[in-house]
Amino acid sequence: MSSDVGLRIGRRTVTVKRADKVLFPRDGITKADLAEHYRRVAPRMLPELRGRPLMLERMPDGTDGDRSYQKAASDYFPEWIHRATVAKEDGDVTHVVCDDTATLVYLAGQACVTPHRWLSRADEPRLPDRLVFDLDPPADDFEPVRRAAQRLHELLEELELPSGLMTTGSRGLHVVVPLNRRDDADEVLALARAMARTLASRYEQELTTEPRKNARKGRLYLDVARNGYAQTVVAPFAVRSRPGAPVAVPLDWDELDDPEVTARRWTVTDLGDRLEKKPWEGLARHGRGVTAVNRRLRKLARSEGGAK
């Protein structure tokens, strides 16, 4: 007997094939559960996805099976799903762009467990409107992540930069800084590296910008590589392929002191009241430019150099 399920979403009916397929074997979470999660979070998730190329992390045989990271939209995807063609090193690629709930649910039906978004929008792919720090701990201990986020927040405030905080659903936290879409991705990446170096120099025993794991010596890695052109980050409210189906969740900065908050605190089956909270409300309207931040960063470096 077919386990296909048709979901009415706005003007469309989206068919989730093999809806009873278990994607998270240890938890019994099915493809239907995944689709329902994305339908439920869509009002909060879509503002962070609209207009952006996506990379799709797909696991057709569940989280214990093989996975693929799909950039190009499949030929069989419905024509009503929006697409965007952007340049890559040796040509171009046509990505899915998720502008509506029906697309988000359809992708879940294709076993896309985790959508990863660009930091720029498709109309100006080289001009990001987000800068992201990925706080990657050396182990599963969350306390170093908490401290690193606090230290980074202090630096961002010194640089007069607004920021948002998010659990990744994996091991760490993301810190997001809004930009004004006037600077090339290469300039944004250079700024992110400079800020990371400044922070690591302040806390040399705790933090590092060293990409080689064997050179980190137990320190937390300030990963800014995701700010490069065509790189992606996990989207808010995306599900991660870990036991329990944890979810990436935006936070208020004052929640960082809550001992119950960890990278995998919230799951598909335990979001609680998170959809009612809006910690990033208005954040995107306060985008900054690279030039002014670089000027403040150089001034800060001179003052700290003099203090030493």
Coordinates of C-alpha atoms in Angstrom, one line a residue:
M1 CA 0.0 0.0 0.0
S2 CA 1.3 3.5 -0.9
S3 CA 2.3 5.7 2.0
D4 CA 2.2 8.9 -0.2
V5 CA 0.6 11.8 1.5
G6 CA -0.8 14.9 -0.2
L7 CA -0.5 18.2 1.8
R8 CA -2.5 21.2 0.9
I9 CA -0.4 24.3 1.2
G10 CA -1.9 27.5 0.0
R11 CA -2.9 27.0 -3.7
R12 CA -0.7 23.9 -4.1
T13 CA -0.9 20.2 -3.1
V14 CA 2.5 18.9 -2.2
T15 CA 2.9 15.1 -2.4
V16 CA 5.3 13.6 0.2
K17 CA 6.2 10.1 -1.2
R18 CA 6.9 7.3 1.2
A19 CA 5.8 9.6 4.0
D20 CA 6.2 6.8 6.6
K21 CA 9.9 6.3 5.7
V22 CA 11.9 6.6 8.9
L23 CA 14.7 9.1 8.5
F24 CA 16.0 9.1 12.2
P25 CA 16.0 5.4 13.1
R26 CA 16.9 5.9 16.8
D27 CA 14.0 8.3 17.2
G28 CA 11.3 7.0 14.8
I29 CA 11.1 10.3 13.1
T30 CA 9.6 9.9 9.6
K31 CA 9.7 11.9 6.4
A32 CA 6.1 13.0 7.3
D33 CA 7.4 14.3 10.6
L34 CA 10.1 16.2 8.8
A35 CA 7.7 17.7 6.4
E36 CA 5.4 18.7 9.2
H37 CA 8.3 20.4 11.1
Y38 CA 9.2 22.5 8.1
R39 CA 5.5 23.4 7.5
R40 CA 5.3 24.5 11.1
V41 CA 8.5 26.6 11.2
A42 CA 8.0 28.1 7.7
P43 CA 6.7 31.5 8.9
R44 CA 9.9 32.0 10.9
M45 CA 12.3 30.3 8.6
L46 CA 11.3 31.7 5.2
P47 CA 12.4 35.3 5.8
E48 CA 15.9 33.8 6.3
L49 CA 15.7 31.8 3.0
R50 CA 13.8 33.9 0.5
G51 CA 15.9 34.9 -2.5
R52 CA 18.9 32.9 -1.5
P53 CA 20.5 30.0 -3.4
L54 CA 20.4 26.8 -1.3
M55 CA 22.5 23.7 -0.9
L56 CA 20.5 20.7 0.0
E57 CA 21.8 18.1 2.4
R58 CA 19.8 15.0 1.5
M59 CA 19.6 11.6 3.2
P60 CA 17.1 9.4 1.2
D61 CA 18.0 6.3 3.3
G62 CA 17.9 8.2 6.6
T63 CA 20.6 9.5 8.8
D64 CA 22.3 6.1 9.0
G65 CA 22.6 5.9 5.2
D66 CA 24.6 7.9 2.6
R67 CA 24.1 11.6 2.3
S68 CA 24.6 14.0 -0.6
Y69 CA 25.2 17.8 -0.7
Q70 CA 23.2 18.9 -3.7
K71 CA 23.8 22.3 -5.3
A72 CA 22.1 22.0 -8.7
A73 CA 18.3 21.8 -8.8
S74 CA 17.2 18.4 -10.1
D75 CA 15.5 18.4 -13.5
Y76 CA 12.4 16.7 -12.0
F77 CA 11.7 19.3 -9.4
P78 CA 8.4 21.0 -10.1
E79 CA 8.5 24.1 -12.4
W80 CA 6.8 26.2 -9.7
I81 CA 9.9 25.9 -7.5
H82 CA 12.1 29.0 -8.0
R83 CA 15.6 28.7 -9.2
A84 CA 18.6 31.0 -9.6
T85 CA 21.7 30.5 -11.8
V86 CA 24.9 31.9 -10.3
A87 CA 28.5 31.8 -11.4
K88 CA 31.0 29.2 -10.1
E89 CA 34.7 28.7 -10.9
D90 CA 34.2 26.7 -14.1
G91 CA 30.8 27.9 -15.3
D92 CA 27.6 28.3 -13.4
V93 CA 25.1 26.3 -11.4
T94 CA 21.3 26.6 -11.0
H95 CA 20.3 26.4 -7.4
V96 CA 16.9 26.0 -5.7
V97 CA 15.6 29.2 -4.1
C98 CA 13.1 28.6 -1.3
D99 CA 10.5 31.4 -1.4
D100 CA 7.5 29.7 0.0
T101 CA 6.2 27.0 2.4
A102 CA 5.3 24.6 -0.5
T103 CA 8.9 24.5 -1.6
L104 CA 10.2 23.9 1.9
V105 CA 7.8 21.0 2.4
Y106 CA 8.6 19.6 -1.1
L107 CA 12.3 19.6 -0.2
A108 CA 11.6 17.7 3.0
G109 CA 9.7 15.2 0.9
Q110 CA 12.9 14.8 -1.1
A111 CA 14.7 13.8 2.1
C112 CA 16.4 17.2 2.4
V113 CA 17.0 17.0 6.1
T114 CA 19.0 20.3 6.2
P115 CA 18.8 23.2 3.9
H116 CA 22.0 25.3 3.8
R117 CA 21.7 28.9 2.6
W118 CA 24.0 31.4 1.0
L119 CA 24.9 34.6 2.9
S120 CA 23.9 36.6 -0.2
R121 CA 20.8 36.8 -2.3
A122 CA 20.6 35.6 -5.9
D123 CA 20.1 39.0 -7.4
E124 CA 23.6 40.1 -6.1
P125 CA 25.4 36.9 -5.3
R126 CA 28.8 38.6 -4.6
L127 CA 27.3 41.1 -2.1
P128 CA 26.5 39.2 1.1
D129 CA 24.1 40.7 3.7
R130 CA 25.3 38.5 6.5
L131 CA 28.7 37.8 8.1
V132 CA 28.9 34.6 10.2
F133 CA 31.3 33.3 12.8
D134 CA 31.0 29.6 13.4
L135 CA 32.3 28.8 16.9
D136 CA 33.6 25.2 16.6
P137 CA 34.6 23.6 19.9
P138 CA 37.4 21.0 20.2
A139 CA 35.0 18.6 21.9
D140 CA 31.3 18.3 22.9
D141 CA 31.8 20.5 26.0
F142 CA 29.6 23.5 25.5
E143 CA 31.2 25.8 28.1
P144 CA 34.1 26.9 25.8
V145 CA 31.5 27.8 23.1
R146 CA 29.5 29.9 25.6
R147 CA 32.7 31.8 26.7
A148 CA 33.8 32.3 23.1
A149 CA 30.4 33.7 22.2
Q150 CA 30.5 36.1 25.1
R151 CA 34.0 37.3 24.2
L152 CA 33.0 37.7 20.5
H153 CA 29.9 39.7 21.5
E154 CA 32.1 42.1 23.5
L155 CA 34.3 42.7 20.5
L156 CA 31.4 43.2 18.2
E157 CA 29.9 45.8 20.6
E158 CA 33.3 47.6 20.6
L159 CA 33.1 47.7 16.8
E160 CA 29.5 49.0 17.0
L161 CA 28.2 45.9 15.2
P162 CA 24.7 44.5 15.9
S163 CA 24.6 40.7 16.0
G164 CA 22.4 37.7 16.4
L165 CA 23.1 34.3 18.1
M166 CA 22.0 30.9 17.0
T167 CA 22.4 27.3 18.2
T168 CA 23.6 25.2 15.3
G169 CA 21.9 22.0 16.3
S170 CA 25.3 20.3 16.0
R171 CA 28.1 21.3 18.4
G172 CA 28.5 25.0 18.5
L173 CA 27.0 28.4 17.9
H174 CA 26.7 30.8 15.0
V175 CA 27.1 34.6 15.5
V176 CA 25.5 36.5 12.7
V177 CA 26.3 40.2 11.8
P178 CA 24.0 42.0 9.3
L179 CA 25.7 43.7 6.3
N180 CA 24.5 46.4 3.9
R181 CA 25.1 44.5 0.7
R182 CA 27.7 47.0 -0.6
D183 CA 30.9 45.0 -0.2
D184 CA 32.2 42.0 -2.2
A185 CA 32.4 38.6 -0.5
D186 CA 36.2 38.7 -0.6
E187 CA 36.2 41.9 1.4
V188 CA 33.8 40.5 3.9
L189 CA 35.9 37.4 4.3
A190 CA 39.0 39.5 4.9
L191 CA 37.1 41.5 7.5
A192 CA 35.9 38.3 9.2
R193 CA 39.4 36.9 9.3
A194 CA 40.8 40.2 10.8
M195 CA 38.1 40.2 13.5
A196 CA 38.8 36.6 14.3
R197 CA 42.5 37.2 14.6
T198 CA 41.9 40.2 16.9
L199 CA 39.8 38.0 19.2
A200 CA 42.2 35.1 19.1
S201 CA 45.1 37.4 20.0
R202 CA 43.2 38.5 23.1
Y203 CA 42.6 35.0 24.3
E204 CA 45.5 33.0 23.0
Q205 CA 45.0 30.1 25.4
E206 CA 41.3 29.7 24.5
L207 CA 40.8 30.6 20.9
T208 CA 42.5 30.0 17.6
T209 CA 42.1 30.8 13.9
E210 CA 44.2 27.8 12.9
P211 CA 42.3 25.7 10.4
R212 CA 44.4 22.5 11.0
K213 CA 43.0 20.5 13.8
N214 CA 46.3 19.2 15.0
A215 CA 47.5 22.8 15.5
R216 CA 44.6 24.0 17.6
K217 CA 45.9 22.4 20.8
G218 CA 42.5 22.1 22.4
R219 CA 41.4 25.6 21.6
L220 CA 38.1 26.6 20.2
Y221 CA 38.3 27.4 16.4
L222 CA 36.9 30.7 15.2
D223 CA 35.7 29.5 11.8
V224 CA 35.0 32.3 9.3
A225 CA 35.6 30.4 6.1
R226 CA 31.8 30.2 5.4
N227 CA 32.0 33.9 4.5
G228 CA 33.7 33.1 1.2
Y229 CA 31.8 33.4 -2.1
A230 CA 29.3 30.5 -2.7
Q231 CA 29.8 29.1 0.8
T232 CA 26.7 28.2 2.8
V233 CA 25.6 28.0 6.4
V234 CA 22.8 26.1 8.1
A235 CA 19.5 28.1 8.1
P236 CA 17.6 29.0 11.3
F237 CA 15.1 26.2 12.3
A238 CA 16.8 23.7 10.0
V239 CA 17.0 20.1 11.3
R240 CA 20.4 18.5 11.8
S241 CA 21.2 14.9 11.0
R242 CA 22.0 13.9 14.6
P243 CA 20.2 11.7 17.1
G244 CA 17.1 13.4 18.3
A245 CA 16.8 15.5 15.2
P246 CA 18.1 18.7 16.8
V247 CA 17.1 22.1 15.3
A248 CA 19.2 25.3 14.8
V249 CA 17.4 28.0 16.9
P250 CA 18.0 31.8 17.1
L251 CA 18.6 33.1 20.6
D252 CA 18.6 36.3 22.5
W253 CA 22.1 37.2 23.8
D254 CA 20.9 37.0 27.4
E255 CA 19.9 33.4 26.9
L256 CA 23.6 32.5 26.6
D257 CA 23.9 32.5 30.4
D258 CA 21.1 29.8 30.7
P259 CA 22.9 26.5 31.6
E260 CA 20.1 24.6 29.8
V261 CA 21.0 26.2 26.5
T262 CA 23.3 24.0 24.4
A263 CA 23.9 23.5 20.7
R264 CA 21.3 20.7 20.6
R265 CA 18.9 22.0 23.2
W266 CA 15.9 22.0 20.9
T267 CA 14.6 19.2 18.6
V268 CA 11.9 18.5 16.1
T269 CA 9.7 17.1 18.9
D270 CA 10.7 19.7 21.5
L271 CA 10.7 23.2 20.1
G272 CA 8.5 24.5 23.0
D273 CA 7.7 28.2 22.6
R274 CA 10.7 29.0 20.3
L275 CA 8.4 30.0 17.4
E276 CA 6.8 32.6 19.5
K277 CA 10.2 34.3 20.3
K278 CA 11.7 36.7 17.8
P279 CA 15.3 37.4 18.9
W280 CA 16.4 38.5 15.5
E281 CA 13.5 40.8 14.9
G282 CA 14.7 43.9 13.1
L283 CA 18.3 42.7 12.9
A284 CA 18.5 42.7 9.1
R285 CA 17.6 46.4 9.0
H286 CA 20.8 47.4 10.7
G287 CA 23.4 46.2 8.2
R288 CA 26.9 47.7 8.3
G289 CA 29.6 48.2 5.7
V290 CA 33.1 46.8 5.7
T291 CA 35.0 50.2 5.4
A292 CA 33.7 51.7 8.7
V293 CA 34.3 48.4 10.6
N294 CA 37.8 48.1 9.2
R295 CA 38.6 51.6 10.4
R296 CA 37.3 50.9 13.9
L297 CA 39.2 47.6 13.9
R298 CA 42.5 49.3 13.0
K299 CA 42.0 51.9 15.7
L300 CA 41.3 49.2 18.2
A301 CA 44.4 47.3 17.2
R302 CA 46.5 50.5 17.6
S303 CA 45.1 51.1 21.1
E304 CA 45.7 47.5 22.2
G305 CA 49.2 47.5 20.7
G306 CA 50.0 50.7 22.7
A307 CA 48.6 49.1 25.8
K308 CA 51.0 46.2 25.5

